[in-house]
mmCIF file of C-alpha atoms in Angstrom:
data_model
loop_
_atom_site.group_PDB
_atom_site.id
_atom_site.type_symbol
_atom_site.label_atom_id
_atom_site.label_comp_id
_atom_site.label_asym_id
_atom_site.label_seq_id
_atom_site.Cartn_x
_atom_site.Cartn_y
_atom_site.Cartn_z
ATOM 1 C CA MET A 1 7.949 -2.453 97.583
ATOM 2 C CA SER A 2 4.922 -0.336 96.774
ATOM 3 C CA LEU A 3 4.054 1.946 98.462
ATOM 4 C CA PHE A 4 0.074 0.102 97.943
ATOM 5 C CA PHE A 5 1.265 -3.164 98.486
ATOM 6 C CA PHE A 6 -1.843 -4.051 100.328
ATOM 7 C CA LEU A 7 -3.747 -4.261 97.039
ATOM 8 C CA ASN A 8 -1.847 -6.778 96.191
ATOM 9 C CA PRO A 9 -4.914 -9.860 95.734
ATOM 10 C CA GLU A 10 -2.619 -12.308 96.957
ATOM 11 C CA GLY A 11 -1.599 -12.048 100.029
ATOM 12 C CA PHE A 12 -4.765 -9.971 101.419
ATOM 13 C CA ASN A 13 -4.318 -11.069 105.103
ATOM 14 C CA ILE A 14 -0.937 -9.365 104.765
ATOM 15 C CA THR A 15 -2.257 -6.988 102.805
ATOM 16 C CA ILE A 16 -4.348 -6.083 105.743
ATOM 17 C CA VAL A 17 -1.501 -6.170 108.633
ATOM 18 C CA ASN A 18 0.420 -4.325 105.775
ATOM 19 C CA PHE A 19 -2.245 -2.220 105.794
ATOM 20 C CA LEU A 20 -2.858 -1.504 109.744
ATOM 21 C CA ILE A 21 0.333 -0.786 110.076
ATOM 22 C CA TRP A 22 1.355 1.857 106.934
ATOM 23 C CA ILE A 23 -2.302 3.631 108.860
ATOM 24 C CA MET A 24 -0.488 3.572 112.172
ATOM 25 C CA ASN A 25 2.296 4.739 110.686
ATOM 26 C CA MET A 26 0.882 7.913 109.438
ATOM 27 C CA LEU A 27 -1.107 8.156 112.167
ATOM 28 C CA ILE A 28 1.961 8.294 114.203
ATOM 29 C CA VAL A 29 3.920 10.827 111.090
ATOM 30 C CA LEU A 30 0.836 13.577 111.518
ATOM 31 C CA MET A 31 0.677 13.809 115.963
ATOM 32 C CA ILE A 32 4.809 14.214 115.809
ATOM 33 C CA ALA A 33 3.688 16.545 113.041
ATOM 34 C CA HIS A 34 1.137 17.884 114.719
ATOM 35 C CA TRP A 35 3.095 18.111 117.977
ATOM 36 C CA TYR A 36 6.066 19.192 115.874
ATOM 37 C CA SER A 37 3.464 21.809 114.891
ATOM 38 C CA LYS A 38 2.552 23.037 118.301
ATOM 39 C CA ILE A 39 6.228 22.841 119.674
ATOM 40 C CA GLU A 40 6.942 25.019 116.518
ATOM 41 C CA GLU A 41 4.320 27.919 117.686
ATOM 42 C CA GLU A 42 4.059 27.428 120.904
ATOM 43 C CA SER A 43 8.427 28.600 120.209
ATOM 44 C CA THR A 44 7.715 31.509 117.914
ATOM 45 C CA LYS A 45 4.720 32.405 120.071
ATOM 46 C CA ARG A 46 7.326 32.894 122.752
ATOM 47 C CA LEU A 47 9.861 33.908 120.367
ATOM 48 C CA LEU A 48 7.978 36.616 119.722
ATOM 49 C CA LYS A 49 7.313 37.484 124.216
ATOM 50 C CA VAL A 50 10.304 37.656 124.071
ATOM 51 C CA LYS A 51 11.035 39.354 121.857
ATOM 52 C CA ASP A 52 7.581 41.633 123.146
ATOM 53 C CA LEU A 53 10.117 41.603 126.380
ATOM 54 C CA LEU A 54 13.321 42.880 125.136
ATOM 55 C CA SER A 55 12.380 45.741 122.446
ATOM 56 C CA THR A 56 10.159 46.982 125.794
ATOM 57 C CA GLU A 57 13.284 46.076 128.123
ATOM 58 C CA VAL A 58 15.256 48.072 125.115
ATOM 59 C CA GLU A 59 12.910 50.662 124.829
ATOM 60 C CA ILE A 60 13.517 51.707 128.447
ATOM 61 C CA LYS A 61 16.993 50.293 128.543
ATOM 62 C CA THR A 62 16.852 53.456 125.740
ATOM 63 C CA ARG A 63 14.390 55.491 127.282
ATOM 64 C CA GLU A 64 16.427 55.604 130.379
ATOM 65 C CA LEU A 65 19.902 55.670 129.138
ATOM 66 C CA GLU A 66 18.510 59.513 127.414
ATOM 67 C CA GLU A 67 17.542 60.137 130.376
ATOM 68 C CA LYS A 68 20.966 60.011 131.972
ATOM 69 C CA LYS A 69 22.779 61.482 128.410
ATOM 70 C CA ASN A 70 20.322 64.614 129.089
ATOM 71 C CA GLU A 71 21.913 64.728 133.420
ATOM 72 C CA LEU A 72 25.178 64.185 132.234
ATOM 73 C CA GLU A 73 24.635 67.089 129.453
ATOM 74 C CA LYS A 74 23.173 69.384 132.231
ATOM 75 C CA LYS A 75 24.844 68.036 134.820
ATOM 76 C CA THR A 76 28.232 69.396 131.944
ATOM 77 C CA LEU A 77 26.686 72.203 132.062
ATOM 78 C CA GLU A 78 26.662 72.849 136.074
ATOM 79 C CA LEU A 79 30.402 71.317 136.270
ATOM 80 C CA GLN A 80 31.226 74.354 133.273
ATOM 81 C CA PHE A 81 29.541 76.725 135.197
ATOM 82 C CA LEU A 82 31.187 75.411 138.553
ATOM 83 C CA ASN A 83 34.791 75.786 136.843
ATOM 84 C CA GLN A 84 34.262 78.642 135.191
ATOM 85 C CA ASN A 85 32.990 80.319 138.539
ATOM 86 C CA LEU A 86 35.933 78.702 140.033
ATOM 87 C CA GLU A 87 38.378 80.418 137.509
ATOM 88 C CA ALA A 88 37.276 84.219 138.723
ATOM 89 C CA LYS A 89 37.082 82.614 142.067
ATOM 90 C CA ILE A 90 40.893 82.075 141.483
ATOM 91 C CA GLN A 91 41.639 84.343 139.549
ATOM 92 C CA GLU A 92 39.647 86.786 142.526
ATOM 93 C CA GLU A 93 41.972 85.032 145.372
ATOM 94 C CA SER A 94 44.500 85.435 143.659
ATOM 95 C CA GLU A 95 44.159 89.109 142.573
ATOM 96 C CA LYS A 96 43.680 89.721 146.571
ATOM 97 C CA ASN A 97 46.071 88.099 147.882
ATOM 98 C CA ARG A 98 48.655 89.242 145.385
ATOM 99 C CA GLU A 99 46.936 92.809 146.876
ATOM 100 C CA GLN A 100 47.404 92.055 149.388
ATOM 101 C CA GLU A 101 51.627 91.405 149.351
ATOM 102 C CA LYS A 102 51.346 94.861 147.519
ATOM 103 C CA MET A 103 49.488 96.103 150.597
ATOM 104 C CA LEU A 104 51.897 94.491 153.194
ATOM 105 C CA PHE A 105 55.450 95.126 150.531
ATOM 106 C CA ARG A 106 53.837 99.110 151.109
ATOM 107 C CA GLN A 107 53.846 98.703 155.226
ATOM 108 C CA ALA A 108 57.398 96.791 154.902
ATOM 109 C CA LYS A 109 58.468 99.786 152.634
ATOM 110 C CA TYR A 110 57.253 102.582 154.480
ATOM 111 C CA ALA A 111 59.078 100.996 158.053
ATOM 112 C CA GLN A 112 62.449 100.570 156.088
ATOM 113 C CA MET A 113 62.104 104.079 155.090
ATOM 114 C CA GLY A 114 61.592 105.766 158.427
ATOM 115 C CA GLU A 115 64.562 103.003 158.854
ATOM 116 C CA MET A 116 66.196 105.006 156.361
ATOM 117 C CA ILE A 117 65.663 108.595 157.626
ATOM 118 C CA SER A 118 67.169 107.240 161.021
ATOM 119 C CA MET A 119 70.188 106.066 158.954
ATOM 120 C CA ILE A 120 70.652 109.004 157.126
ATOM 121 C CA ALA A 121 70.231 111.564 159.713
ATOM 122 C CA HIS A 122 73.694 109.445 160.687
ATOM 123 C CA GLN A 123 75.198 109.407 157.453
ATOM 124 C CA TRP A 124 74.998 113.213 157.657
ATOM 125 C CA ARG A 125 76.016 114.391 160.447
ATOM 126 C CA GLN A 126 79.211 114.196 160.274
ATOM 127 C CA PRO A 127 80.052 115.546 157.157
ATOM 128 C CA LEU A 128 77.381 118.583 157.717
ATOM 129 C CA ASN A 129 78.877 119.135 161.015
ATOM 130 C CA ALA A 130 82.337 118.958 159.166
ATOM 131 C CA ILE A 131 81.111 121.800 157.044
ATOM 132 C CA SER A 132 79.505 123.225 159.664
ATOM 133 C CA ALA A 133 83.373 124.006 161.224
ATOM 134 C CA ALA A 134 84.697 124.808 157.834
ATOM 135 C CA THR A 135 82.459 127.524 157.027
ATOM 136 C CA ALA A 136 82.563 128.834 161.274
ATOM 137 C CA THR A 137 86.245 128.658 161.359
ATOM 138 C CA MET A 138 86.431 130.673 157.323
ATOM 139 C CA GLN A 139 84.015 132.925 158.186
ATOM 140 C CA LEU A 140 86.280 133.718 161.248
ATOM 141 C CA LYS A 141 89.241 134.163 159.371
ATOM 142 C CA ILE A 142 86.749 136.419 157.058
ATOM 143 C CA ASP A 143 85.997 138.966 159.815
ATOM 144 C CA MET A 144 89.180 139.080 161.593
ATOM 145 C CA GLU A 145 90.126 139.797 158.343
ATOM 146 C CA ASP A 146 92.027 137.213 158.788
ATOM 147 C CA TYR A 147 92.654 135.429 154.905
ATOM 148 C CA GLU A 148 95.212 133.016 154.238
ATOM 149 C CA LYS A 149 94.398 131.095 150.819
ATOM 150 C CA ILE A 150 96.050 127.777 151.660
ATOM 151 C CA LEU A 151 93.336 127.040 154.378
ATOM 152 C CA PHE A 152 90.240 128.525 152.408
ATOM 153 C CA LYS A 153 91.422 125.920 149.571
ATOM 154 C CA ASN A 154 92.147 123.868 151.934
ATOM 155 C CA LYS A 155 88.487 123.744 153.336
ATOM 156 C CA THR A 156 86.639 124.349 150.487
ATOM 157 C CA LEU A 157 88.378 120.816 149.140
ATOM 158 C CA MET A 158 86.444 119.269 152.398
ATOM 159 C CA ILE A 159 83.678 120.969 152.464
ATOM 160 C CA ALA A 160 83.790 120.179 148.489
ATOM 161 C CA LYS A 161 84.615 116.256 149.789
ATOM 162 C CA TYR A 162 81.792 115.731 151.927
ATOM 163 C CA ILE A 163 79.092 117.917 150.217
ATOM 164 C CA GLN A 164 79.862 114.772 147.186
ATOM 165 C CA HIS A 165 80.013 111.860 150.327
ATOM 166 C CA LEU A 166 76.346 113.412 150.529
ATOM 167 C CA SER A 167 75.310 113.812 147.052
ATOM 168 C CA SER A 168 76.483 109.470 146.794
ATOM 169 C CA THR A 169 74.908 109.182 149.774
ATOM 170 C CA ILE A 170 71.516 111.060 148.466
ATOM 171 C CA ASP A 171 72.424 108.637 144.936
ATOM 172 C CA ASP A 172 72.679 105.495 146.844
ATOM 173 C CA PHE A 173 68.665 105.554 148.975
ATOM 174 C CA ARG A 174 67.547 107.198 145.760
ATOM 175 C CA ASN A 175 68.815 103.604 143.796
ATOM 176 C CA PHE A 176 66.830 101.339 146.965
ATOM 177 C CA PHE A 177 63.703 103.304 146.622
ATOM 178 C CA LYS A 178 63.655 104.010 142.876
ATOM 179 C CA LEU A 179 60.114 102.275 142.052
ATOM 180 C CA ASP A 180 61.371 99.965 138.486
ATOM 181 C CA LYS A 181 62.109 97.179 138.635
ATOM 182 C CA GLU A 182 64.458 95.951 136.368
ATOM 183 C CA LYS A 183 66.323 92.527 136.901
ATOM 184 C CA GLU A 184 70.693 93.235 135.569
ATOM 185 C CA GLU A 185 73.555 90.546 136.608
ATOM 186 C CA LEU A 186 75.692 91.623 138.390
ATOM 187 C CA GLU A 187 77.898 89.963 141.219
ATOM 188 C CA PHE A 188 77.104 88.769 144.912
ATOM 189 C CA PRO A 189 79.385 90.366 146.737
ATOM 190 C CA LYS A 190 78.601 93.770 144.970
ATOM 191 C CA ILE A 191 75.137 93.335 146.099
ATOM 192 C CA VAL A 192 76.453 92.652 150.165
ATOM 193 C CA ASP A 193 78.448 95.577 149.727
ATOM 194 C CA ASP A 194 75.681 98.245 147.884
ATOM 195 C CA ALA A 195 73.458 97.439 151.399
ATOM 196 C CA LEU A 196 75.776 97.653 153.398
ATOM 197 C CA LYS A 197 77.323 100.922 151.742
ATOM 198 C CA LEU A 198 73.443 101.886 153.711
ATOM 199 C CA VAL A 199 73.932 101.049 156.512
ATOM 200 C CA ASN A 200 77.499 101.113 157.750
ATOM 201 C CA SER A 201 77.096 104.488 159.197
ATOM 202 C CA ALA A 202 74.153 103.722 161.553
ATOM 203 C CA LEU A 203 75.906 100.240 162.513
ATOM 204 C CA GLU A 204 78.890 102.175 163.644
ATOM 205 C CA ASN A 205 77.307 105.419 165.536
ATOM 206 C CA LYS A 206 76.227 101.911 167.542
ATOM 207 C CA HIS A 207 79.387 100.642 168.000
ATOM 208 C CA ILE A 208 78.826 97.899 165.961
ATOM 209 C CA THR A 209 81.658 95.702 163.916
ATOM 210 C CA VAL A 210 80.122 94.990 161.126
ATOM 211 C CA VAL A 211 82.555 91.542 159.034
ATOM 212 C CA THR A 212 82.534 91.166 155.719
ATOM 213 C CA GLU A 213 83.909 88.171 154.236
ATOM 214 C CA HIS A 214 83.775 87.211 150.334
ATOM 215 C CA CYS A 215 85.137 84.402 149.325
ATOM 216 C CA CYS A 216 83.549 84.177 145.646
ATOM 217 C CA SER A 217 82.877 86.592 143.560
ATOM 218 C CA CYS A 218 80.081 84.599 141.349
ATOM 219 C CA ARG A 219 77.250 86.576 139.002
ATOM 220 C CA ILE A 220 74.016 86.657 139.767
ATOM 221 C CA TYR A 221 70.910 87.385 137.260
ATOM 222 C CA THR A 222 68.372 89.114 140.205
ATOM 223 C CA TYR A 223 66.385 92.418 141.317
ATOM 224 C CA PRO A 224 69.957 93.646 143.430
ATOM 225 C CA ASN A 225 67.660 96.266 145.301
ATOM 226 C CA GLU A 226 64.912 93.820 146.382
ATOM 227 C CA ILE A 227 68.363 91.468 147.127
ATOM 228 C CA ILE A 228 69.370 94.617 149.342
ATOM 229 C CA HIS A 229 65.871 95.069 151.424
ATOM 230 C CA VAL A 230 66.562 91.237 152.589
ATOM 231 C CA ILE A 231 69.942 92.283 153.778
ATOM 232 C CA LEU A 232 68.647 95.431 155.226
ATOM 233 C CA ASN A 233 65.869 93.558 157.211
ATOM 234 C CA LEU A 234 68.342 90.744 158.772
ATOM 235 C CA VAL A 235 70.839 93.062 159.087
ATOM 236 C CA LYS A 236 67.706 95.673 160.948
ATOM 237 C CA ASN A 237 66.596 92.232 162.594
ATOM 238 C CA ALA A 238 70.400 92.031 164.299
ATOM 239 C CA GLU A 239 71.662 95.193 165.253
ATOM 240 C CA ASP A 240 68.123 95.384 166.883
ATOM 241 C CA ALA A 241 68.808 91.716 169.178
ATOM 242 C CA LEU A 242 72.255 92.807 170.259
ATOM 243 C CA LEU A 243 71.424 96.118 171.560
ATOM 244 C CA GLY A 244 68.345 93.807 172.283
ATOM 245 C CA LYS A 245 70.672 92.119 174.599
ATOM 246 C CA LYS A 246 73.425 94.925 175.577
ATOM 247 C CA ILE A 247 75.481 92.474 174.736
ATOM 248 C CA THR A 248 79.706 93.329 174.310
ATOM 249 C CA ASP A 249 81.477 93.837 171.931
ATOM 250 C CA PRO A 250 78.629 93.442 168.595
ATOM 251 C CA ARG A 251 79.120 91.922 165.168
ATOM 252 C CA ILE A 252 77.589 90.971 162.061
ATOM 253 C CA ILE A 253 79.386 88.565 159.856
ATOM 254 C CA ILE A 254 77.955 88.694 156.005
ATOM 255 C CA ARG A 255 80.308 85.500 154.145
ATOM 256 C CA THR A 256 79.525 85.182 150.044
ATOM 257 C CA PHE A 257 80.002 81.574 148.708
ATOM 258 C CA LYS A 258 79.740 79.029 146.595
ATOM 259 C CA LYS A 259 79.163 75.252 147.304
ATOM 260 C CA GLU A 260 78.333 73.051 144.322
ATOM 261 C CA ASN A 261 75.585 74.971 142.009
ATOM 262 C CA SER A 262 74.607 77.535 144.569
ATOM 263 C CA VAL A 263 75.752 81.351 145.687
ATOM 264 C CA TYR A 264 75.443 81.566 149.042
ATOM 265 C CA MET A 265 74.976 84.763 151.894
ATOM 266 C CA GLU A 266 75.456 83.886 155.935
ATOM 267 C CA ILE A 267 74.370 86.863 157.452
ATOM 268 C CA GLU A 268 75.487 85.967 161.722
ATOM 269 C CA ASP A 269 75.445 88.090 164.834
ATOM 270 C CA ASN A 270 77.218 87.249 168.284
ATOM 271 C CA ALA A 271 73.718 88.302 169.919
ATOM 272 C CA GLY A 272 72.899 84.259 171.415
ATOM 273 C CA GLY A 273 71.185 83.004 169.301
ATOM 274 C CA ILE A 274 67.192 83.049 168.511
ATOM 275 C CA GLU A 275 64.621 81.158 170.795
ATOM 276 C CA PRO A 276 63.638 77.001 169.751
ATOM 277 C CA SER A 277 60.424 77.718 170.523
ATOM 278 C CA ILE A 278 59.680 79.949 167.841
ATOM 279 C CA MET A 279 62.848 79.651 165.064
ATOM 280 C CA LYS A 280 59.567 77.707 163.194
ATOM 281 C CA LYS A 281 57.327 80.843 163.030
ATOM 282 C CA ILE A 282 60.054 83.642 162.371
ATOM 283 C CA PHE A 283 58.886 84.260 159.160
ATOM 284 C CA ASP A 284 55.153 84.672 160.191
ATOM 285 C CA PRO A 285 52.748 87.710 158.835
ATOM 286 C CA TYR A 286 52.933 89.969 161.931
ATOM 287 C CA PHE A 287 55.490 87.865 164.708
ATOM 288 C CA THR A 288 57.737 89.589 166.534
ATOM 289 C CA THR A 289 59.627 90.154 169.133
ATOM 290 C CA LYS A 290 59.663 93.220 170.053
ATOM 291 C CA LYS A 291 57.645 95.219 172.821
ATOM 292 C CA ASN A 292 57.644 98.426 171.337
ATOM 293 C CA ALA A 293 56.316 99.494 168.516
ATOM 294 C CA ASP A 294 58.823 99.552 165.998
ATOM 295 C CA GLY A 295 58.435 95.361 165.583
ATOM 296 C CA THR A 296 55.945 95.308 162.616
ATOM 297 C CA GLY A 297 56.045 91.911 161.987
ATOM 298 C CA LEU A 298 57.029 92.355 158.867
ATOM 299 C CA GLY A 299 60.485 92.440 158.363
ATOM 300 C CA LEU A 300 61.335 89.175 158.062
ATOM 301 C CA TYR A 301 58.072 87.520 156.412
ATOM 302 C CA MET A 302 58.220 89.351 153.681
ATOM 303 C CA SER A 303 62.337 88.942 153.254
ATOM 304 C CA LYS A 304 61.080 85.222 152.767
ATOM 305 C CA ILE A 305 58.811 85.807 150.408
ATOM 306 C CA ILE A 306 61.220 87.489 148.187
ATOM 307 C CA ILE A 307 63.696 85.964 148.064
ATOM 308 C CA GLU A 308 61.707 82.850 147.677
ATOM 309 C CA ASP A 309 58.901 84.416 145.616
ATOM 310 C CA HIS A 310 60.932 87.239 143.761
ATOM 311 C CA CYS A 311 64.819 85.836 143.335
ATOM 312 C CA TYR A 312 63.107 82.127 143.471
ATOM 313 C CA GLY A 313 65.991 80.716 146.074
ATOM 314 C CA GLU A 314 65.951 80.048 149.182
ATOM 315 C CA ILE A 315 65.996 81.505 152.917
ATOM 316 C CA GLU A 316 66.911 79.594 156.430
ATOM 317 C CA VAL A 317 67.901 80.614 159.929
ATOM 318 C CA SER A 318 69.526 78.454 162.327
ATOM 319 C CA ASN A 319 71.090 78.846 165.410
ATOM 320 C CA GLY A 320 75.181 79.415 165.050
ATOM 321 C CA LYS A 321 77.873 79.064 168.018
ATOM 322 C CA GLU A 322 77.874 82.357 169.315
ATOM 323 C CA GLY A 323 73.598 83.331 167.256
ATOM 324 C CA ALA A 324 71.142 83.895 164.522
ATOM 325 C CA VAL A 325 72.142 82.527 161.833
ATOM 326 C CA PHE A 326 70.366 83.881 158.584
ATOM 327 C CA ARG A 327 71.446 81.630 155.111
ATOM 328 C CA LEU A 328 70.400 82.760 151.780
ATOM 329 C CA PHE A 329 71.036 80.691 148.581
ATOM 330 C CA PHE A 330 71.014 80.921 145.230
ATOM 331 C CA PRO A 331 71.054 78.456 141.957
ATOM 332 C CA VAL A 332 74.080 79.553 139.524
ATOM 333 C CA PRO A 333 74.228 76.516 137.354
ATOM 334 C CA TYR A 334 77.590 74.530 135.297
ATOM 335 C CA GLU A 335 77.857 78.531 134.439
ATOM 336 C CA GLU A 336 78.479 81.940 135.194
ATOM 337 C CA GLY A 337 75.927 83.193 134.742
ATOM 338 C CA ALA A 338 73.715 80.748 133.581
ATOM 339 C CA ASN A 339 71.882 81.570 136.058
ATOM 340 C CA ARG A 340 69.731 84.442 133.810
ATOM 341 C CA SER A 341 68.252 81.148 131.205
ATOM 342 C CA TYR A 342 67.214 79.528 134.997
ATOM 343 C CA ALA A 343 64.965 82.973 136.101
ATOM 344 C CA ASN A 344 63.958 83.920 133.147
ATOM 345 C CA ARG A 345 61.918 79.849 132.903
ATOM 346 C CA LYS A 346 61.284 80.331 136.463
ATOM 347 C CA SER A 347 59.437 83.428 135.566
#
């Protein structure tokens, strides 16, 4: 059908109706087009408005993010500054702690030097008395012009023996107090015996029996002088307890043995043990049960530091059947002498 069908002369009436229908359709189409245009225009406006809002929001958020970024950078710089200060503070405190530890070591060493001087006096008294008696006898013989070659020879040999003993004592104490700290690989029992050489004479004069029970010959790689320092502290502690409680037949037993992958040393006395109420405080600095000025309260504290921090072992205390038992143990992993590598790893 032609678009202009209503112009057909044969059907004027019909074409007029069709024309009107067409007009109505066109109006409807125009109305729809106008309505769609309005909707599109309104949608465009809304989209532009949303776009503006989003742009504004994005700009605000971007600005906020930039501010947050700047704030974060500022906080990061502050944190870095605080970390640097904290590291400096930690280093400063560590240095103070090291200095304090050195000071405590010096105090403990000076206290022990006083004890050592007393021990040297005990060690030297008998040889010096013997030398004095021998020289007096020889002088008397000279004065009486009663020269006996054999007597003089025996006396000079005896004097030489005692002088050698005095010289050996000096070497023992000098080795103990030498400043250089070098690790050595030594048999564990030998360290014990070297320590006892310094105190045996003094303990004998006080009628204290020392019994050693060496059940192993394990070698450890450590600072022997520091272990000796601890042994002397523990023996001195036992001696004070035995004398303070006036124990009949006072004894100190020192055992060395190996158990699994560790070597052990036990120092036990028969002084009755430690009160449970003070057992946990016994390794605290400046804690002492001694009423006189001899007690510095540093001996056991320094012993713990030496064993655990310097020699990488452990120390503990308990009460045995007759008295206190101090137990030291050091790792000897799997092979004899393997703790050299273990100690090096730890250090």
